Short mmCIF file of C-alpha atoms and ligand atoms in Angstrom, two decimals:
data_model
loop_
_atom_site.label_atom_id
_atom_site.label_comp_id
_atom_site.label_asym_id
_atom_site.label_seq_id
_atom_site.Cartn_x
_atom_site.Cartn_y
_atom_site.Cartn_z
CA MET A 1 25.98 -98.08 194.00
CA SER A 2 28.25 -95.87 196.11
CA LEU A 3 31.92 -96.76 196.23
CA PHE A 4 31.60 -96.67 200.03
CA ASN A 5 29.43 -99.81 199.85
CA ASP A 6 32.51 -101.67 198.58
CA ILE A 7 34.31 -101.19 201.88
CA GLU A 8 34.30 -104.11 204.30
CA LYS A 9 35.86 -102.37 207.28
CA VAL A 10 37.62 -99.26 208.48
CA LEU A 11 41.17 -99.96 209.62
CA ILE A 12 42.18 -96.42 210.62
CA THR A 13 39.57 -93.71 211.11
CA THR A 14 39.87 -90.17 209.81
CA ASP A 15 40.28 -88.87 213.39
CA ASP A 16 43.04 -91.35 214.19
CA LEU A 17 44.82 -90.52 210.94
CA GLN A 18 44.68 -86.80 211.58
CA ALA A 19 45.82 -87.14 215.20
CA ARG A 20 48.80 -89.30 214.25
CA ILE A 21 49.78 -87.07 211.32
CA ALA A 22 49.78 -84.08 213.69
CA GLU A 23 52.15 -86.03 215.99
CA LEU A 24 54.43 -86.90 213.08
CA GLY A 25 54.52 -83.23 212.14
CA GLN A 26 55.49 -82.26 215.70
CA GLU A 27 58.20 -84.92 215.69
CA MET A 28 59.60 -83.55 212.45
CA ASN A 29 59.47 -80.02 213.87
CA THR A 30 61.93 -81.13 216.56
CA VAL A 31 64.34 -82.57 213.97
CA TYR A 32 64.40 -79.83 211.32
CA SER A 33 64.92 -76.08 211.44
CA ASP A 34 64.58 -73.28 208.90
CA ASP A 35 68.29 -73.48 208.11
CA ASP A 36 67.90 -77.07 206.91
CA LEU A 37 65.34 -75.94 204.32
CA PRO A 38 64.28 -79.54 203.68
CA LEU A 39 62.78 -80.69 200.42
CA LEU A 40 59.76 -82.91 200.97
CA VAL A 41 59.35 -85.35 198.10
CA CYS A 42 55.83 -86.72 197.74
CA ILE A 43 55.81 -90.12 196.07
CA LEU A 44 52.82 -90.06 193.76
CA LYS A 45 50.23 -91.05 193.52
CA GLY A 46 49.42 -92.67 196.86
CA ALA A 47 51.08 -90.10 199.15
CA TYR A 48 49.29 -86.98 197.91
CA MET A 49 46.79 -86.72 200.78
CA PHE A 50 49.35 -87.54 203.46
CA MET A 51 51.72 -84.92 202.04
CA ALA A 52 48.99 -82.26 202.01
CA ASP A 53 47.95 -82.95 205.62
CA LEU A 54 51.47 -83.49 206.97
CA THR A 55 52.92 -80.25 205.60
CA ARG A 56 50.16 -78.26 207.33
CA HIS A 57 51.71 -79.26 210.67
CA LEU A 58 55.27 -78.28 209.77
CA THR A 59 56.61 -75.05 211.26
CA PHE A 60 60.06 -75.07 209.61
CA ARG A 61 60.66 -73.55 206.18
CA HIS A 62 60.66 -76.19 203.50
CA GLU A 63 60.05 -76.81 199.83
CA ILE A 64 58.07 -79.57 198.14
CA ASP A 65 58.49 -81.63 195.01
CA PHE A 66 56.87 -84.68 193.48
CA MET A 67 58.03 -87.93 192.01
CA GLU A 68 55.83 -90.60 190.50
CA ILE A 69 56.94 -94.14 190.93
CA SER A 70 55.10 -97.23 189.90
CA SER A 71 55.44 -100.96 190.00
CA TYR A 72 54.66 -102.70 186.72
CA GLY A 73 51.25 -104.30 186.52
CA LYS A 74 48.17 -103.63 188.58
CA SER A 75 47.50 -106.02 191.40
CA THR A 76 47.05 -105.92 195.15
CA THR A 77 50.70 -106.79 195.68
CA SER A 78 53.68 -104.98 194.25
CA SER A 79 55.45 -106.79 191.39
CA GLY A 80 58.98 -105.88 192.36
CA VAL A 81 59.78 -104.01 189.13
CA VAL A 82 59.99 -100.28 189.75
CA ARG A 83 60.03 -97.40 187.27
CA ILE A 84 60.07 -93.60 187.45
CA LEU A 85 57.03 -92.08 185.73
CA LEU A 86 57.80 -88.49 186.80
CA ASP A 87 61.14 -87.31 188.11
CA LEU A 88 61.97 -84.47 190.51
CA GLU A 89 62.14 -80.93 189.21
CA THR A 90 64.60 -80.02 191.99
CA ASN A 91 68.34 -80.68 192.00
CA ILE A 92 68.92 -82.36 195.37
CA VAL A 93 72.72 -82.00 195.56
CA GLY A 94 73.49 -80.90 199.13
CA ARG A 95 69.81 -80.80 200.10
CA ASN A 96 68.06 -82.29 203.13
CA VAL A 97 65.49 -84.57 201.57
CA ILE A 98 62.43 -86.07 203.23
CA ILE A 99 60.74 -88.81 201.22
CA VAL A 100 56.99 -88.88 201.91
CA GLU A 101 55.40 -92.27 201.23
CA ASP A 102 51.92 -93.61 201.90
CA ILE A 103 53.00 -97.19 202.57
CA VAL A 104 56.12 -99.30 202.82
CA ASP A 105 55.23 -102.88 202.00
CA SER A 106 58.00 -105.12 200.59
CA GLY A 107 60.37 -102.12 200.67
CA THR A 108 61.15 -102.50 196.95
CA THR A 109 59.96 -99.03 195.94
CA LEU A 110 61.64 -97.21 198.81
CA ASP A 111 64.88 -99.13 198.33
CA TYR A 112 64.86 -98.10 194.67
CA ILE A 113 64.26 -94.44 195.53
CA LEU A 114 66.93 -94.40 198.25
CA ARG A 115 69.51 -95.92 195.91
CA ASN A 116 68.53 -93.55 193.14
CA PHE A 117 68.73 -90.50 195.44
CA ALA A 118 72.12 -91.60 196.81
CA THR A 119 73.59 -91.12 193.32
CA ARG A 120 72.41 -87.48 193.36
CA ASN A 121 74.48 -86.53 196.43
CA PRO A 122 71.93 -85.04 198.82
CA ALA A 123 73.15 -83.89 202.29
CA THR A 124 70.65 -86.07 204.19
CA VAL A 125 67.72 -88.32 203.31
CA ARG A 126 65.02 -89.34 205.75
CA VAL A 127 61.75 -91.14 205.16
CA ALA A 128 58.25 -90.41 206.45
CA ALA A 129 55.75 -93.21 205.77
CA LEU A 130 52.15 -93.10 206.91
CA LEU A 131 51.86 -96.89 206.96
CA SER A 132 54.28 -99.77 207.25
CA LYS A 133 53.64 -103.50 206.87
CA PRO A 134 56.70 -104.99 208.59
CA SER A 135 55.52 -108.58 208.04
CA ARG A 136 55.80 -108.09 204.26
CA ARG A 137 59.30 -106.59 204.20
CA ARG A 138 61.68 -108.20 201.70
CA ILE A 139 64.28 -105.42 201.74
CA ASP A 140 65.36 -103.78 204.99
CA VAL A 141 64.75 -100.07 204.44
CA PRO A 142 65.15 -97.29 207.02
CA VAL A 143 61.92 -95.44 207.85
CA ASP A 144 62.48 -92.49 210.18
CA PHE A 145 58.91 -91.34 210.78
CA VAL A 146 56.19 -94.03 210.75
CA GLY A 147 52.50 -93.31 211.23
CA PHE A 148 51.08 -96.79 211.81
CA GLU A 149 52.31 -100.34 211.56
CA ILE A 150 49.54 -102.42 210.03
CA PRO A 151 48.89 -106.13 209.46
CA ASP A 152 49.18 -107.77 206.06
CA GLU A 153 45.87 -106.70 204.56
CA PHE A 154 45.30 -104.89 201.27
CA VAL A 155 44.35 -101.36 202.29
CA MET A 156 42.85 -98.50 200.33
CA GLY A 157 41.69 -94.94 200.90
CA TYR A 158 43.40 -91.75 202.03
CA GLY A 159 45.30 -91.58 198.73
CA MET A 160 45.69 -95.30 198.22
CA ASP A 161 43.89 -97.09 195.44
CA TYR A 162 42.57 -100.35 194.25
CA ALA A 163 42.55 -100.32 190.42
CA GLU A 164 43.03 -96.51 190.53
CA GLN A 165 39.79 -96.02 192.49
CA TYR A 166 38.96 -95.27 196.16
CA ARG A 167 41.81 -92.74 196.63
CA ASN A 168 39.24 -90.17 197.85
CA VAL A 169 38.03 -92.29 200.79
CA PRO A 170 38.96 -90.18 203.86
CA TYR A 171 40.07 -93.15 206.02
CA ILE A 172 42.09 -96.35 205.58
CA GLY A 173 39.88 -99.33 204.84
CA VAL A 174 39.72 -102.84 203.48
CA LEU A 175 37.53 -103.77 200.52
CA LYS A 176 34.98 -106.56 200.38
CA PRO A 177 36.47 -109.65 198.69
CA GLU A 178 33.89 -109.59 195.88
CA VAL A 179 35.17 -106.20 194.70
CA TYR A 180 38.35 -107.89 193.41
CA GLN A 181 36.23 -110.04 191.10
CA ARG A 182 34.19 -107.08 189.87
CA ILE A 183 36.85 -104.42 189.19
C1 PRP B 1 52.54 -98.28 196.38
C2 PRP B 1 52.97 -97.33 197.52
C3 PRP B 1 54.45 -97.50 197.59
C4 PRP B 1 54.65 -98.94 197.14
C5 PRP B 1 54.92 -99.78 198.36
O1 PRP B 1 52.65 -97.61 195.18
O2 PRP B 1 52.62 -96.00 197.22
O3 PRP B 1 55.13 -96.62 196.72
O4 PRP B 1 53.46 -99.36 196.49
O5 PRP B 1 55.13 -101.13 198.01
P1 PRP B 1 56.55 -101.84 198.14
O6 PRP B 1 57.13 -101.48 199.48
O7 PRP B 1 56.20 -103.31 198.05
O8 PRP B 1 57.41 -101.40 196.99
P2 PRP B 1 51.92 -98.08 193.80
O9 PRP B 1 52.95 -98.76 192.92
O10 PRP B 1 50.69 -98.85 194.12
O11 PRP B 1 51.59 -96.70 193.07
P3 PRP B 1 50.57 -95.50 193.48
O12 PRP B 1 51.12 -94.88 194.75
O13 PRP B 1 50.67 -94.58 192.31
O14 PRP B 1 49.19 -96.09 193.67
#
């Protein structure tokens, strides 16, 4: 059976995602210039699609790097324990950093990254997050560029997984409840 049959509903369509990401790109184009030479840091794995689409709208010179962060355990909610699975290749001393996240939920992951980056002495750090779930926030974290604020539902697709699957779904959706029993 196709993985698409596991999806109960579409929360954000592909068209709406692409339109909003284009707007975010335009917004960032007004903030940054070539001289800033920002470093966009994609937080793997969930942000890979957002990063790829977002950077295609940027007109200022920039560089990219990747960092893989994970919460311990696999469940639909984050466990609160964060670890670095892959660190940056780039030295960010004096750099203008833009953290690119797929979703800010409790804020635990982003808070960890921001505190970690602060010890590396970058010039500036801003955050671009495709999705934010304000109702779930446990730590108040600054998000400079937000795509969509969403309700407290477990979402997948457009880079985001359930049990490491569904990342390829080209929209943001919600799974049928029975899927959580099966996988
Ligand atoms: C997700 C997401 C954020 C984090 C948000 O990552 O990509 O990094 O959880 O949750 P929080 O605000 O409660 O910390 P996940 O650990 O699922 O890893 P993945 O991106 O590799 O799927």
